[in-house]
Structure formats: structure tokens, C-alpha cells
Short mmCIF file of C-alpha atoms (C1' of nucleotides) in Angstrom, two decimals:
data_model
loop_
_atom_site.label_atom_id
_atom_site.label_comp_id
_atom_site.label_asym_id
_atom_site.label_seq_id
_atom_site.Cartn_x
_atom_site.Cartn_y
_atom_site.Cartn_z
CA UNK A 575 -27.34 0.51 -0.80
CA UNK A 576 -29.55 1.88 -4.41
CA UNK A 577 -30.49 -0.99 -6.75
CA UNK A 578 -28.92 -0.34 -10.01
CA UNK A 579 -30.43 -0.95 -13.77
CA UNK A 580 -29.47 -3.58 -15.47
CA UNK A 581 -26.84 -2.50 -17.46
CA UNK A 582 -24.46 -4.41 -20.00
CA UNK A 583 -21.56 -3.41 -18.78
CA UNK A 584 -22.08 -3.82 -15.09
CA UNK A 585 -23.44 -7.41 -16.83
CA UNK A 586 -19.85 -7.45 -18.06
CA UNK A 587 -18.04 -6.31 -15.14
CA UNK A 588 -19.37 -8.82 -13.00
CA UNK A 589 -18.20 -11.21 -15.43
CA UNK A 590 -14.57 -10.50 -16.09
CA UNK A 591 -14.49 -10.31 -12.73
CA UNK A 592 -14.94 -13.26 -11.77
CA UNK A 593 -13.85 -15.23 -14.38
CA UNK A 594 -9.79 -12.64 -13.03
CA UNK A 595 -10.37 -14.04 -9.01
CA UNK A 596 -11.20 -17.45 -9.95
CA UNK A 597 -8.06 -17.17 -11.60
CA UNK A 598 -9.05 -17.92 -15.35
CA UNK A 599 -6.29 -15.59 -16.98
CA UNK A 600 -2.58 -16.28 -17.04
CA UNK A 601 -0.31 -13.56 -15.72
CA UNK A 602 0.59 -11.02 -19.26
CA UNK A 603 -2.55 -11.77 -20.55
CA UNK A 604 -4.50 -9.13 -23.17
CA UNK A 605 -8.12 -9.48 -22.82
CA UNK A 606 -8.61 -9.24 -26.80
CA UNK A 607 -11.66 -6.37 -26.82
CA UNK A 608 -13.00 -7.95 -30.05
CA UNK A 609 -13.31 -11.92 -28.66
CA UNK A 610 -14.51 -11.00 -25.71
CA UNK A 611 -17.29 -8.80 -27.02
CA UNK A 612 -18.02 -11.48 -29.38
CA UNK A 613 -18.49 -13.71 -26.77
CA UNK A 614 -20.41 -12.06 -24.40
CA UNK A 615 -22.40 -10.86 -27.56
CA UNK A 616 -22.24 -7.33 -26.81
CA UNK A 617 -19.81 -4.37 -28.48
CA UNK A 618 -16.65 -3.30 -27.44
CA UNK A 619 -18.37 0.05 -25.97
CA UNK A 620 -19.98 -1.74 -22.52
CA UNK A 621 -16.81 -3.56 -22.67
CA UNK A 622 -14.47 -0.92 -22.43
CA UNK A 623 -15.95 0.94 -20.08
CA UNK A 624 -16.07 -2.66 -17.85
CA UNK A 625 -12.55 -2.31 -18.78
CA UNK A 626 -12.12 1.11 -17.11
CA UNK A 627 -14.11 -0.12 -14.12
CA UNK A 628 -11.79 -3.55 -13.18
CA UNK A 629 -8.41 -0.96 -14.06
CA UNK A 630 -9.09 1.37 -11.27
CA UNK A 631 -10.39 -1.86 -8.98
CA UNK A 632 -6.43 -2.88 -10.27
CA UNK A 633 -7.53 -5.95 -11.24
CA UNK A 634 -6.51 -5.01 -14.54
CA UNK A 635 -4.25 -2.97 -15.99
CA UNK A 636 -4.80 -0.55 -18.64
CA UNK A 637 -1.80 0.59 -20.83
CA UNK A 638 -2.20 3.30 -23.47
CA UNK A 639 -3.30 1.69 -27.24
CA UNK A 640 -1.83 -1.66 -25.92
CA UNK A 641 -4.39 -2.48 -24.40
CA UNK A 642 -6.03 -4.48 -21.14
CA UNK A 643 -3.29 -6.83 -19.72
CA UNK A 644 -3.59 -8.74 -16.34
CA UNK A 645 -0.39 -8.54 -14.24
CA UNK A 646 -0.46 -10.32 -11.39
CA UNK A 647 1.58 -8.71 -8.95
CA UNK A 648 4.94 -9.70 -8.53
CA UNK A 649 6.01 -11.32 -5.16
CA UNK A 650 7.25 -8.23 -3.50
CA UNK A 651 3.55 -6.71 -3.92
CA UNK A 652 1.79 -9.40 -3.19
CA UNK A 653 3.51 -9.93 0.43
CA UNK A 654 2.85 -5.45 0.08
CA UNK A 655 -0.49 -6.44 -0.68
CA UNK A 656 -1.10 -9.44 2.42
CA UNK A 657 0.68 -6.52 4.64
CA UNK A 658 -1.86 -3.94 4.32
CA UNK A 659 -4.91 -6.44 4.50
CA UNK A 660 -3.22 -8.01 7.51
CA UNK A 661 -3.84 -4.48 9.11
CA UNK A 662 -7.32 -3.04 7.78
CA UNK A 663 -8.80 -6.98 8.79
CA UNK A 664 -6.40 -6.09 12.58
CA UNK A 665 -8.63 -2.35 12.38
CA UNK A 666 -12.07 -4.24 12.08
CA UNK A 667 -11.37 -6.63 14.23
CA UNK A 668 -10.37 -3.26 17.06
CA UNK A 669 -13.44 -2.03 16.33
CA UNK A 670 -15.77 -4.50 16.38
CA UNK A 671 -14.45 -5.84 19.58
CA UNK A 672 -16.24 -2.90 20.83
CA UNK A 673 -19.32 -2.71 18.61
CA UNK A 674 -20.08 -6.32 17.45
CA UNK A 675 -23.94 -6.95 18.06
CA UNK A 676 -25.53 -10.69 19.46
CA UNK A 677 -26.52 -11.18 16.36
CA UNK A 678 -23.80 -10.80 14.47
CA UNK A 679 -21.92 -13.12 16.90
CA UNK A 680 -24.12 -15.92 16.54
CA UNK A 681 -23.34 -14.85 12.56
CA UNK A 682 -19.78 -14.96 12.85
CA UNK A 683 -20.04 -18.42 15.33
CA UNK A 684 -22.02 -20.37 12.50
CA UNK A 685 -19.65 -19.37 9.96
CA UNK A 686 -16.47 -20.98 12.20
CA UNK A 687 -18.78 -24.59 12.49
CA UNK A 688 -19.19 -24.14 8.82
CA UNK A 689 -16.02 -23.99 8.12
CA UNK A 690 -14.82 -26.86 10.74
CA UNK A 691 -17.81 -28.91 9.15
CA UNK A 692 -15.62 -27.92 6.25
CA UNK A 693 -12.78 -29.63 6.37
CA UNK A 694 -14.23 -32.63 8.24
CA UNK A 695 -15.75 -33.15 4.85
CA UNK A 696 -13.01 -32.34 2.53
CA UNK A 697 -14.68 -30.04 0.94
CA UNK A 698 -12.41 -27.01 -0.16
CA UNK A 699 -14.61 -25.25 -1.91
CA UNK A 700 -17.01 -25.11 0.70
CA UNK A 701 -14.64 -23.96 3.24
CA UNK A 702 -13.13 -21.24 0.70
CA UNK A 703 -17.14 -19.41 0.79
CA UNK A 704 -17.96 -20.16 4.03
CA UNK A 705 -14.40 -18.82 5.21
CA UNK A 706 -14.88 -15.63 2.72
CA UNK A 707 -18.40 -15.15 5.08
CA UNK A 708 -16.21 -14.86 8.32
CA UNK A 709 -14.09 -12.24 6.75
CA UNK A 710 -16.78 -10.21 5.94
CA UNK A 711 -18.82 -10.75 8.39
CA UNK A 712 -15.90 -9.09 10.88
CA UNK A 713 -15.77 -6.08 7.96
CA UNK A 714 -19.26 -5.34 8.39
CA UNK A 715 -19.03 -6.13 12.75
CA UNK A 716 -16.04 -2.98 13.01
CA UNK A 717 -19.13 -0.56 12.68
CA UNK A 718 -16.58 1.07 9.47
CA UNK A 719 -19.05 0.86 6.33
CA UNK A 720 -16.04 2.24 4.65
CA UNK A 721 -13.59 0.11 5.97
CA UNK A 722 -15.72 -2.50 5.41
CA UNK A 723 -16.05 -1.31 2.04
CA UNK A 724 -12.18 -0.95 1.67
CA UNK A 725 -11.75 -4.66 3.42
CA UNK A 726 -13.80 -6.35 0.90
CA UNK A 727 -12.51 -4.58 -1.88
CA UNK A 728 -9.10 -5.22 -1.49
CA UNK A 729 -10.14 -9.38 -0.15
CA UNK A 730 -11.88 -9.76 -3.36
CA UNK A 731 -8.74 -8.83 -5.04
CA UNK A 732 -5.88 -10.94 -3.01
CA UNK A 733 -8.47 -13.80 -4.04
CA UNK A 734 -6.85 -15.67 -6.51
CA UNK A 735 -3.46 -15.75 -4.05
CA UNK A 736 -5.23 -16.17 -1.14
CA UNK A 737 -6.60 -19.70 -3.03
CA UNK A 738 -3.19 -20.25 -3.25
CA UNK A 739 -2.06 -20.04 -0.13
CA UNK A 740 -4.49 -22.50 1.03
CA UNK A 741 -3.60 -25.30 -0.97
CA UNK A 742 -0.68 -25.53 1.03
CA UNK A 743 -1.15 -28.41 3.27
CA UNK A 744 -1.07 -28.20 7.41
CA UNK A 745 -2.27 -24.83 7.82
CA UNK A 746 -5.99 -25.69 8.03
CA UNK A 747 -6.00 -26.24 11.53
CA UNK A 748 -4.02 -23.57 12.86
CA UNK A 749 -6.32 -20.95 11.00
CA UNK A 750 -9.36 -22.45 12.97
CA UNK A 751 -7.52 -22.29 16.05
CA UNK A 752 -7.17 -18.63 14.99
CA UNK A 753 -10.48 -18.29 13.78
CA UNK A 754 -11.95 -19.78 17.49
CA UNK A 755 -9.21 -17.22 18.83
CA UNK A 756 -10.56 -14.59 17.02
CA UNK A 757 -13.85 -15.59 18.16
CA UNK A 758 -13.21 -15.13 21.81
CA UNK A 759 -11.43 -11.83 21.17
CA UNK A 760 -14.85 -10.34 19.87
CA UNK A 761 -16.89 -12.21 23.45
CA UNK A 762 -14.50 -10.79 25.96
CA UNK A 763 -14.34 -7.03 23.47
CA UNK A 764 -10.98 -7.28 23.70
CA UNK A 765 -9.75 -4.76 21.35
CA UNK A 766 -6.56 -5.30 21.49
CA UNK A 767 -6.74 -9.05 21.48
CA UNK A 768 -8.83 -9.26 18.66
CA UNK A 769 -6.53 -7.20 16.35
CA UNK A 770 -3.13 -9.02 17.45
CA UNK A 771 -5.27 -12.23 16.18
CA UNK A 772 -7.01 -11.09 13.14
CA UNK A 773 -3.25 -9.56 11.95
CA UNK A 774 -1.34 -12.32 12.81
CA UNK A 775 -4.15 -14.73 10.75
CA UNK A 776 -3.92 -12.95 7.69
CA UNK A 777 -0.19 -11.37 7.81
CA UNK A 778 2.04 -13.80 5.49
CA UNK A 779 5.34 -14.51 7.98
CA UNK A 780 7.25 -17.41 9.05
CA UNK A 781 6.47 -20.06 7.20
CA UNK A 782 3.52 -18.54 5.56
CA UNK A 783 6.14 -16.88 3.92
CA UNK A 784 7.70 -19.71 2.44
CA UNK A 785 4.76 -21.72 1.72
CA UNK A 786 3.03 -18.75 -0.32
CA UNK A 787 6.55 -17.81 -2.28
CA UNK A 788 6.47 -21.34 -3.53
CA UNK A 789 3.24 -21.38 -4.50
CA UNK A 790 3.92 -18.16 -6.28
CA UNK A 791 7.02 -19.24 -8.20
CA UNK A 792 4.68 -22.48 -9.67
CA UNK A 793 2.03 -19.91 -9.99
CA UNK A 794 4.14 -17.35 -12.18
CA UNK A 795 7.57 -18.31 -12.77
CA UNK A 796 8.18 -16.17 -15.27
CA UNK A 797 9.03 -13.54 -13.26
CA UNK A 798 11.66 -13.04 -9.80
CA UNK A 799 9.71 -11.97 -7.38
CA UNK B 1455 5.34 3.43 -13.61
CA UNK B 1456 5.53 3.32 -17.50
CA UNK B 1457 4.50 6.61 -18.87
CA UNK B 1458 1.25 6.46 -20.79
CA UNK B 1459 0.58 8.05 -24.37
CA UNK B 1460 -1.95 10.46 -24.50
CA UNK B 1461 -5.71 9.25 -24.00
CA UNK B 1462 -7.95 12.07 -24.23
CA UNK B 1463 -10.14 9.82 -21.91
CA UNK B 1464 -7.17 10.09 -19.60
CA UNK B 1465 -6.49 14.09 -19.97
CA UNK B 1466 -10.70 14.10 -19.46
CA UNK B 1467 -9.96 12.25 -16.42
CA UNK B 1468 -7.67 14.20 -14.81
CA UNK B 1469 -8.86 17.43 -15.19
CA UNK B 1470 -12.40 16.35 -14.32
CA UNK B 1471 -10.50 14.99 -10.67
CA UNK B 1472 -9.40 18.25 -10.04
CA UNK B 1473 -12.44 19.90 -10.75
CA UNK B 1474 -14.08 17.35 -7.84
CA UNK B 1475 -11.01 17.67 -5.44
CA UNK B 1476 -10.71 21.86 -5.67
CA UNK B 1477 -14.84 21.58 -4.86
CA UNK B 1478 -16.13 22.64 -7.80
CA UNK B 1479 -19.27 21.30 -7.66
CA UNK B 1480 -22.40 20.73 -5.27
CA UNK B 1481 -22.81 18.08 -3.28
CA UNK B 1482 -25.87 16.49 -5.80
CA UNK B 1483 -24.60 17.70 -8.72
CA UNK B 1484 -24.98 15.68 -12.34
CA UNK B 1485 -22.40 16.00 -14.21
CA UNK B 1486 -24.26 16.60 -18.38
CA UNK B 1487 -22.34 14.33 -20.42
CA UNK B 1488 -22.76 16.63 -23.04
CA UNK B 1489 -22.42 19.85 -21.46
CA UNK B 1490 -18.92 18.68 -20.20
CA UNK B 1491 -17.72 16.85 -23.95
CA UNK B 1492 -18.56 20.41 -25.86
CA UNK B 1493 -16.73 22.36 -22.44
CA UNK B 1494 -13.69 19.85 -23.14
CA UNK B 1495 -13.72 19.31 -27.03
CA UNK B 1496 -14.67 15.81 -27.25
CA UNK B 1497 -17.01 13.17 -27.91
CA UNK B 1498 -19.35 11.57 -24.73
CA UNK B 1499 -17.75 8.48 -25.34
CA UNK B 1500 -13.78 9.28 -23.32
CA UNK B 1501 -16.07 11.15 -20.87
CA UNK B 1502 -17.49 8.62 -20.45
CA UNK B 1503 -14.84 6.61 -20.00
CA UNK B 1504 -12.99 8.98 -17.66
CA UNK B 1505 -16.76 8.51 -15.52
CA UNK B 1506 -16.42 5.17 -14.72
CA UNK B 1507 -12.77 5.70 -13.74
CA UNK B 1508 -13.62 8.15 -11.11
CA UNK B 1509 -16.42 6.39 -10.05
CA UNK B 1510 -14.46 3.22 -9.65
CA UNK B 1511 -12.20 6.08 -7.13
CA UNK B 1512 -14.94 7.17 -5.49
CA UNK B 1513 -15.10 10.42 -6.36
CA UNK B 1514 -18.68 10.49 -7.61
CA UNK B 1515 -21.68 7.86 -8.17
CA UNK B 1516 -22.72 6.32 -11.60
CA UNK B 1517 -26.58 5.62 -11.15
CA UNK B 1518 -27.74 3.78 -13.89
CA UNK B 1519 -30.06 5.50 -16.25
CA UNK B 1520 -29.39 8.67 -14.54
CA UNK B 1521 -25.87 9.90 -14.02
CA UNK B 1522 -23.09 11.28 -13.00
CA UNK B 1523 -23.68 12.51 -9.39
CA UNK B 1524 -21.23 14.18 -6.95
CA UNK B 1525 -22.01 12.88 -4.03
CA UNK B 1526 -20.39 13.93 -0.41
CA UNK B 1527 -20.29 11.71 2.52
CA UNK B 1528 -22.85 12.20 4.34
CA UNK B 1529 -20.69 13.19 7.83
CA UNK B 1530 -20.41 9.86 9.61
CA UNK B 1531 -19.05 8.46 6.52
CA UNK B 1532 -16.81 11.49 6.63
CA UNK B 1533 -15.59 10.75 9.67
CA UNK B 1534 -15.39 6.77 9.04
CA UNK B 1535 -12.96 7.94 6.04
CA UNK B 1536 -10.96 10.10 7.96
CA UNK B 1537 -10.51 6.38 10.69
CA UNK B 1538 -9.78 4.67 8.16
CA UNK B 1539 -6.78 7.30 6.71
CA UNK B 1540 -5.45 7.77 10.34
CA UNK B 1541 -5.13 4.19 10.13
CA UNK B 1542 -3.11 4.17 7.15
CA UNK B 1543 -0.92 7.09 7.72
CA UNK B 1544 -0.04 5.63 10.79
CA UNK B 1545 0.86 2.41 9.27
CA UNK B 1546 2.99 4.41 7.08
CA UNK B 1547 4.54 6.41 9.74
CA UNK B 1548 5.15 2.64 11.45
CA UNK B 1549 7.12 1.18 8.72
CA UNK B 1550 8.96 4.49 8.04
CA UNK B 1551 10.10 5.12 11.38
CA UNK B 1552 12.52 1.59 10.67
CA UNK B 1553 12.66 2.58 6.77
CA UNK B 1554 13.59 5.97 5.69
CA UNK B 1555 16.51 6.41 4.21
CA UNK B 1556 18.64 9.87 4.92
CA UNK B 1557 17.84 11.52 1.64
CA UNK B 1558 13.90 10.94 2.42
CA UNK B 1559 14.77 12.26 6.02
CA UNK B 1560 15.82 15.33 4.52
CA UNK B 1561 13.21 15.46 2.09
CA UNK B 1562 10.27 15.73 4.84
CA UNK B 1563 12.40 18.13 7.31
CA UNK B 1564 12.44 20.12 3.85
CA UNK B 1565 9.18 20.59 4.24
CA UNK B 1566 8.41 20.63 7.32
CA UNK B 1567 10.18 24.16 7.21
CA UNK B 1568 8.20 25.03 3.55
CA UNK B 1569 4.69 24.73 5.78
CA UNK B 1570 5.76 26.69 9.02
CA UNK B 1571 7.15 29.27 6.20
CA UNK B 1572 4.07 29.19 3.77
CA UNK B 1573 2.07 29.85 7.28
CA UNK B 1574 4.45 31.97 8.39
CA UNK B 1575 3.69 34.32 5.09
CA UNK B 1576 -0.33 33.40 5.45
CA UNK B 1577 0.82 32.00 2.24
CA UNK B 1578 -2.87 29.14 2.83
CA UNK B 1579 -2.35 27.45 -0.64
CA UNK B 1580 1.52 27.25 0.02
CA UNK B 1581 1.22 25.33 2.63
CA UNK B 1582 -1.49 23.18 1.29
CA UNK B 1583 0.62 22.53 -1.08
CA UNK B 1584 4.01 21.45 1.58
CA UNK B 1585 1.49 19.93 3.77
CA UNK B 1586 0.38 17.01 0.75
CA UNK B 1587 4.06 16.50 -0.30
CA UNK B 1588 5.67 16.08 3.32
CA UNK B 1589 2.40 13.30 3.98
CA UNK B 1590 3.22 11.94 -0.03
CA UNK B 1591 6.62 11.86 1.20
CA UNK B 1592 5.77 10.31 4.60
CA UNK B 1593 3.85 7.51 2.38
CA UNK B 1594 6.73 6.34 0.45
CA UNK B 1595 8.98 6.41 3.38
CA UNK B 1596 6.65 3.24 4.77
CA UNK B 1597 9.05 1.22 1.98
CA UNK B 1598 5.59 -0.28 0.60
CA UNK B 1599 4.35 0.75 -2.50
CA UNK B 1600 0.92 -0.88 -1.98
CA UNK B 1601 0.82 1.20 0.66
CA UNK B 1602 1.43 3.96 -0.42
CA UNK B 1603 -0.56 4.21 -3.54
CA UNK B 1604 -3.74 3.28 -1.51
CA UNK B 1605 -2.79 6.33 0.86
CA UNK B 1606 -2.33 8.56 -1.65
CA UNK B 1607 -5.90 7.76 -2.93
CA UNK B 1608 -7.49 7.89 -0.12
CA UNK B 1609 -5.37 10.92 0.90
CA UNK B 1610 -6.88 12.52 -2.91
CA UNK B 1611 -9.82 11.37 -1.98
CA UNK B 1612 -10.54 13.45 1.27
CA UNK B 1613 -8.45 16.82 -0.12
CA UNK B 1614 -11.60 18.86 -0.25
CA UNK B 1615 -13.12 17.93 3.13
CA UNK B 1616 -8.98 18.49 4.94
CA UNK B 1617 -9.34 21.66 2.76
CA UNK B 1618 -11.94 22.50 5.10
CA UNK B 1619 -10.80 21.85 8.44
CA UNK B 1620 -7.44 24.03 7.63
CA UNK B 1621 -10.26 26.62 7.29
CA UNK B 1622 -10.43 26.58 10.87
CA UNK B 1623 -8.47 28.77 12.43
CA UNK B 1624 -6.31 28.12 15.41
CA UNK B 1625 -5.18 24.26 14.78
CA UNK B 1626 -1.76 25.40 12.81
CA UNK B 1627 0.11 25.54 15.89
CA UNK B 1628 -0.80 22.55 16.92
CA UNK B 1629 -0.47 21.27 13.00
CA UNK B 1630 2.77 21.71 12.93
CA UNK B 1631 4.22 20.91 16.58
CA UNK B 1632 3.01 17.28 15.09
CA UNK B 1633 4.66 17.20 12.02
CA UNK B 1634 8.23 18.69 14.25
CA UNK B 1635 7.28 15.08 16.34
CA UNK B 1636 6.47 12.98 13.50
CA UNK B 1637 9.74 13.51 12.19
CA UNK B 1638 11.44 14.01 15.77
CA UNK B 1639 9.81 10.02 16.03
CA UNK B 1640 11.22 8.83 11.97
CA UNK B 1641 15.05 9.82 13.52
CA UNK B 1642 14.89 7.86 16.83
CA UNK B 1643 13.50 5.38 14.50
CA UNK B 1644 10.48 5.34 17.04
CA UNK B 1645 7.81 2.98 15.16
CA UNK B 1646 5.11 3.37 17.87
CA UNK B 1647 5.87 6.96 18.67
CA UNK B 1648 5.32 7.68 14.88
CA UNK B 1649 2.23 5.45 14.12
CA UNK B 1650 1.08 7.69 17.40
CA UNK B 1651 1.91 10.49 16.52
CA UNK B 1652 0.33 10.02 12.83
CA UNK B 1653 -2.80 8.45 13.98
CA UNK B 1654 -2.84 12.01 16.28
CA UNK B 1655 -2.50 13.93 13.47
CA UNK B 1656 -4.80 12.48 11.17
CA UNK B 1657 -8.09 11.60 13.42
CA UNK B 1658 -11.06 13.60 13.47
CA UNK B 1659 -11.96 13.66 17.68
CA UNK B 1660 -11.72 15.98 20.03
CA UNK B 1661 -12.29 19.19 19.29
CA UNK B 1662 -11.60 19.17 15.46
CA UNK B 1663 -14.69 16.70 15.69
CA UNK B 1664 -16.46 19.63 16.16
CA UNK B 1665 -14.50 21.90 13.36
CA UNK B 1666 -15.46 19.34 11.72
CA UNK B 1667 -19.03 18.97 11.69
CA UNK B 1668 -19.50 22.76 12.33
CA UNK B 1669 -17.66 23.61 9.11
CA UNK B 1670 -19.34 20.55 7.67
CA UNK B 1671 -22.52 21.45 8.05
CA UNK B 1672 -22.01 25.19 6.40
CA UNK B 1673 -20.90 23.34 2.98
CA UNK B 1674 -23.40 21.18 2.88
CA UNK B 1675 -26.41 21.71 4.68
CA UNK B 1676 -29.10 19.43 3.09
CA UNK B 1677 -27.71 16.57 4.79
CA UNK B 1678 -28.28 15.91 8.79
CA UNK B 1679 -25.29 13.81 9.07
"C1'" DG C 1003 22.73 -13.67 -43.36
"C1'" DT C 1004 21.89 -9.28 -40.75
"C1'" DC C 1005 19.82 -5.22 -40.01
"C1'" DA C 1006 17.16 -1.34 -41.45
"C1'" DA C 1007 13.35 1.38 -43.49
"C1'" DA C 1008 8.99 1.11 -45.53
"C1'" DC C 1009 4.53 -0.51 -45.37
"C1'" DC C 1010 0.92 -3.40 -43.93
"C1'" DT C 1011 -2.17 -5.26 -40.99
"C1'" DC C 1012 -4.27 -5.54 -36.53
"C1'" DT C 1013 -5.87 -3.70 -32.41
"C1'" DT C 1014 -7.22 0.48 -29.49
"C1'" DG C 1015 -9.24 5.07 -29.17
"C1'" DT C 1016 -12.56 8.67 -30.76
"C1'" DA C 1017 -16.45 10.08 -33.25
"C1'" DT C 1018 -21.24 9.42 -34.25
"C1'" DA C 1019 -25.27 7.08 -34.56
"C1'" DC C 1020 -28.92 4.80 -32.87
"C1'" DA C 1021 -32.33 2.34 -28.72
"C1'" DA C 1022 -34.29 2.63 -24.73
"C1'" DG C 1023 -35.34 4.19 -20.53
"C1'" DA C 1024 -36.68 8.63 -17.22
"C1'" DA C 1025 -37.87 13.04 -16.44
"C1'" DT C 1026 -41.45 16.37 -17.26
"C1'" DA C 1027 -45.02 18.25 -19.28
"C1'" DT C 1028 -49.56 18.24 -21.00
"C1'" DT C 1029 -54.62 17.10 -21.33
"C1'" DG C 1030 -58.26 14.73 -19.46
"C1'" DA C 1031 -60.95 13.54 -15.72
"C1'" DA C 1032 -63.01 14.05 -10.81
"C1'" DT D 660 -57.91 23.09 -8.73
"C1'" DT D 661 -55.39 18.30 -7.96
"C1'" DC D 662 -54.61 14.08 -9.66
"C1'" DA D 663 -53.97 10.62 -13.24
"C1'" DA D 664 -52.78 8.80 -16.99
"C1'" DT D 665 -50.41 9.46 -21.21
"C1'" DA D 666 -47.58 11.77 -24.45
"C1'" DT D 667 -43.32 13.83 -25.43
"C1'" DT D 668 -38.70 15.04 -24.58
"C1'" DC D 669 -34.12 14.22 -23.16
"C1'" DT D 670 -30.23 11.71 -21.17
"C1'" DT D 671 -28.13 8.02 -21.32
"C1'" DG D 672 -26.71 3.34 -22.65
"C1'" DT D 673 -25.65 0.60 -26.87
"C1'" DA D 674 -23.58 0.02 -30.85
"C1'" DT D 675 -21.22 0.91 -35.19
"C1'" DA D 676 -18.05 3.85 -38.42
"C1'" DC D 677 -13.82 5.74 -38.74
"C1'" DA D 678 -9.34 7.57 -37.30
"C1'" DA D 679 -4.97 6.61 -35.47
"C1'" DG D 680 -0.97 3.90 -33.45
"C1'" DA D 681 1.33 0.24 -32.27
"C1'" DG D 682 3.46 -4.53 -33.80
"C1'" DG D 683 4.92 -6.94 -37.17
"C1'" DT D 684 6.49 -8.55 -41.49
"C1'" DT D 685 8.90 -7.87 -45.91
"C1'" DT D 686 11.96 -6.18 -48.97
"C1'" DG D 687 15.69 -4.20 -50.26
"C1'" DA D 688 20.76 -2.69 -49.42
"C1'" DC D 689 25.28 -3.62 -46.98
#
DNA sequence: GTCAAACCTCTTGTATACAAGAATATTGAA
DNA sequence: TTCAATATTCTTGTATACAAGAGGTTTGAC
């Protein structure tokens, strides 16, 4: 990809995006243009461009003549989004099973081990980072760069809520087993198994559904969902 | 969805979007801010906001300090995009087979007939519109509003290229048979059949691959693909 | 005391002015 | 003539000024 010259608007966009995905804003919160501009030491112009861009990615909502709002998806929409995410990841896995290179397999193997090591250490932030790398490697391994970008985009958008899920105890060992199963499926070039395992890994169903719902109510008590 | 007050930026966005998806701009063309602003009778500000929004949707590319460019996907990327589109539509079909309402089935049936009537009349524009409605109804029938939005988004982005495909002769009867098959699968609540037929219907493979490639070379001769 | 209407303030939307980087033309030398 | 360096022009990026709508507040009537 082409290296872009430094535009303030782009910098601002990334900073705000970071703030959003780390859950810095509450649901329904309005992002004050003048306050943020002041805070970043820029004018409203680049800030508004950043808003536009973020809104198009779905990270915030622009309401005409009312402003930019953080609108967490309601519970139903969140489940819908995870449903699509699961399918995109399954699609990546399906294709990756046939196309993944040896180098990519080594990289994926390494992140799996890093995830397990992080859990052993109890370092959740590191687990989180490594897990993210694991999934991004899978997207790339699909061999479909458009698919990889779209998957990464939705992955980012779900970030605050995935984090929420991870807080739930007891899921880690299961998650680790799934990582291993995905790896095995890729190694055997078993497209269907890779897809099915990934779909299972990401999907919100069974116990995980209840876990998510519980965390969700805690995080966004205003909405019924 | 909330009705938004009239913002010039939004209007401009839609007008430019329309121009893009109807293929009004050539590949690599730069969209001149001042010229367009003049043409629309507005200042550069709302125009630039529209650019940001369009860029985020992938309809144009912003290059820092160089401007907004129409960058048609190269052939490989186009095939990748259709691959994802096929999967999204399959996903919609899979879910729709279980969830579609009777009213929705009637609407879908009507668009199928309208498509066939349009072909009989040789009215390609009308066929095109009705076909678009057919697919949008399917997205909605999936029961997953997020999926429906994402599918519609990609559908829009592929619009110029789908049109290209349709010019190829002889595909229409096959396409019509597929519409009927999709309808039948939905009627039987056969998720797998609905998914498979839709995937087949949208995917670029076999003869269709060659057709697309031929049209593509004609449309965008600069790129090798 | 409550409701409604007018007014005021605050925020967003748009236009314009200014700054800075790209692209291009021009000039000079080899 | 060709290449390179510099100057000029043109376009984008950012800041600021201005316009207009939304929300809240105050005032008045019932």
C-alpha cells in the first residue's frame, strides 16, 4: 500500500479510532468538536474529516446538525455482527487451508504459542495482542486481500466487545484448543474443518451467548437489547 | 433509520456516488475539487466531506496532497470482491430460507417476474433495477440487518462491474433459472440449497470468469490484471 | 403551578482565506 | 539536445469566519 504523507486529519482519525476501540467513550456520548479540536491542538476542519471517515467505518454515528455520537450496537446487532464475523473468518480459514504458505504456518504457530504463554503468565494484554495477530495472519493467509481487509475492518469494529467477552473466565482453555484445532486443519489442508472450527471459534452461541449478554448488560445498562 | 436533515455534504455524496457507480469516471481519473464544487454550486468544504465518506466506502481513493482518484480495482481484486459478494449472498440465502416471511416471498416472486418481463421486452435498465431489488429483498430476508447492510454496501460498490457482466449475451436465461431455483429453495426452507444456488448465481467462475475478463480488458485496458 | 411561545445560546454546517506541498515549466549548463 | 536545478503555479490541507438550526431557558398567560 502507498505510504501517505502526514495529514493531520489522518492522525486525528487514528487517535480517535484508538479511543473508541479501547472503549474510552460511553454509549450515547457526544464527541464535542471544539473540545476535541482544542485537545488535539487543531482546528475543527481535520476533526470533522476524521468524523466522516470514522462514521463511514461505523465507529461513530453522525446525526445531522446534532453531532457525532458513540452508539454502541444494541445486543441484537452485536450478535448479528459476530455472526457475520464468524462467517468471514470461516471463509478465510476455508481458503487459507488450501493456500497458506509454510512461512505463514510458522508465524501462525508462533502466535498460538505466544497466546498460551501469555495466558500462563496471566498477561491478558499480551494475550489480546497475540490473539489479534493470530486472526490477522489468518485473514492474510486466505489469499484474498479484499476479504482480508474486510475481515480486519469488522474485527476492529468488534474490538471493544471482544474484550468484554474475554473477561469472562474459563473460556481461555477452550479458546486455546480451538486455536490448535484450526492450526491442525490448516496443516492437513482440510478446508471444511478449518472453516467449521473458525466459525465455532468466533460465533456467539451456547454458553458464550449468555456470557456476552451478561457482560453487555453490565457495560451498556441503558439498552434492553 | 433516523431521517437526517438536509446537509449539502450528504446530497453531494449521493450525487457523486451515483456518478461513480454509473461508471461516469474513467479509471485513474482525478476528481477536481474546485471544478466539482463549482459544478454543484457549493464550496469545497462539503465536497471534501463527501470525498472522505466515499473513500471510506471504497468508491474512491484519497491520496495525501494529491487528490481524490477513481481507482478501479484490478482484475484480481475484482474477482476477490465477487468472491466475497458470493459468500455474503449465500449467507443471506442460508438465513433467509429459515426466516423469510410470506410477504417477503411474494415480493421476491414479483421481482423475479418483473425481471423476466423486462428481458422479454428487451428493457435492460428495468431488468437491472428489478434484479437489484431482488437481491436487496434477499439481504433483508436474511433477518440479519447488519449483514443486509454490508451486503448492500458491497453490492453498490460492484455495481459498475456487474453492469459490465450483464452486457455479455446469453447469460440472461441462465440467470433467470437461478432466480427461480433460489425462490424454490426458499419456499422449501432449504437453507443449503438457497446458499449454494446464490453462491453459484453471484460467483465469477467458469465461462463467466472469461466473460468478465474480456469485458474488463475492454473497459480498463491500462491494467494488466 | 403548568404549559406554551418566543428568545437566546450553543453547536453544527458552509464558505472563504491562508499555508504548504506537488506538479510543471523554465532556465542554465554540459 | 538533454538533463538537472530552480522557480512558478496549481492543488490540497488547515484555519477561521460566518450562517443557520437545535435545544434550552425565560417569560407570560391561563
